[in-house]
Tab-separated table of C-alpha atoms in Angstrom:
chain	number	residue	atom	x	y	z
A	1	MET	CA	83.408	77.579	71.150
A	2	LYS	CA	79.906	79.990	72.396
A	3	ASP	CA	77.622	80.351	69.935
A	4	ALA	CA	74.988	83.785	70.009
A	5	ASN	CA	73.142	83.326	72.304
A	6	GLU	CA	75.474	81.777	75.116
A	7	PHE	CA	77.095	84.510	73.979
A	8	PHE	CA	75.445	87.304	74.190
A	9	ASP	CA	73.045	86.592	77.515
A	10	ALA	CA	76.277	86.187	79.256
A	11	GLU	CA	77.565	90.760	79.011
A	12	LYS	CA	73.688	91.124	80.536
A	13	PRO	CA	74.268	93.362	83.842
A	14	GLU	CA	71.624	92.012	86.067
A	15	LYS	CA	68.635	94.967	86.733
A	16	GLN	CA	67.803	96.032	90.212
A	17	LYS	CA	64.833	96.068	91.317
A	18	PHE	CA	63.874	99.123	93.284
A	19	PRO	CA	63.334	98.979	97.479
A	20	GLN	CA	59.814	98.331	97.945
A	21	GLU	CA	59.858	100.912	100.898
A	22	LYS	CA	62.193	103.050	98.596
A	23	LYS	CA	58.575	102.741	96.138
A	24	TYR	CA	56.059	103.452	99.654
A	25	ASP	CA	58.419	106.829	100.126
A	26	GLN	CA	57.508	108.280	96.932
A	27	LYS	CA	54.324	108.225	97.089
A	28	ILE	CA	53.360	109.847	100.403
A	29	VAL	CA	56.436	112.511	98.522
A	30	ASP	CA	54.080	112.267	95.327
A	31	ALA	CA	50.011	112.903	96.983
A	32	THR	CA	52.276	115.554	99.935
A	33	LEU	CA	53.635	117.725	96.497
A	34	ILE	CA	50.188	117.057	94.600
A	35	LYS	CA	47.576	118.279	96.934
A	36	LEU	CA	50.318	121.636	97.567
A	37	VAL	CA	50.618	122.183	93.550
A	38	GLU	CA	46.494	121.811	93.151
A	39	SER	CA	45.864	124.583	96.240
A	40	ILE	CA	48.251	127.217	94.974
A	41	PRO	CA	46.413	128.922	91.193
A	42	ASP	CA	47.775	128.160	88.078
A	43	LEU	CA	50.934	126.434	90.173
A	44	LYS	CA	50.712	122.956	88.046
A	45	THR	CA	50.574	125.458	84.112
A	46	TYR	CA	53.590	126.807	85.592
A	47	LEU	CA	55.193	124.041	86.318
A	48	GLY	CA	53.347	122.408	82.456
A	49	ALA	CA	54.311	125.207	81.055
A	50	ARG	CA	57.965	124.996	78.483
A	51	PHE	CA	60.407	126.807	78.688
A	52	SER	CA	64.047	127.312	76.227
A	53	ILE	CA	66.029	131.022	75.771
A	54	LYS	CA	65.989	131.790	72.234
A	55	TYR	CA	69.158	133.416	70.453
A	56	GLY	CA	70.295	136.858	72.211
A	57	MET	CA	68.114	136.727	74.729
A	58	LYS	CA	70.332	136.796	77.874
A	59	PRO	CA	69.163	134.735	80.907
A	60	HIS	CA	70.955	136.917	83.641
A	61	LYS	CA	68.096	139.801	82.234
A	62	LEU	CA	65.149	137.858	82.439
A	63	VAL	CA	62.086	138.578	85.096
A	64	PHE	CA	59.488	137.199	85.576
């Protein structure tokens, strides 16, 4: 009969490591996007704004 530690240790799935090349690629993409977002006035604020639809609002009639 297995004790509790053996039982719970056996069920843990192995964590897969994220490939280093994907981390590197993501850093390049992030750096490019950050430069673009900072170059456009108010874009950072716009992207960070909370968006919600309240009761009675019709999404197809919203004007931005």
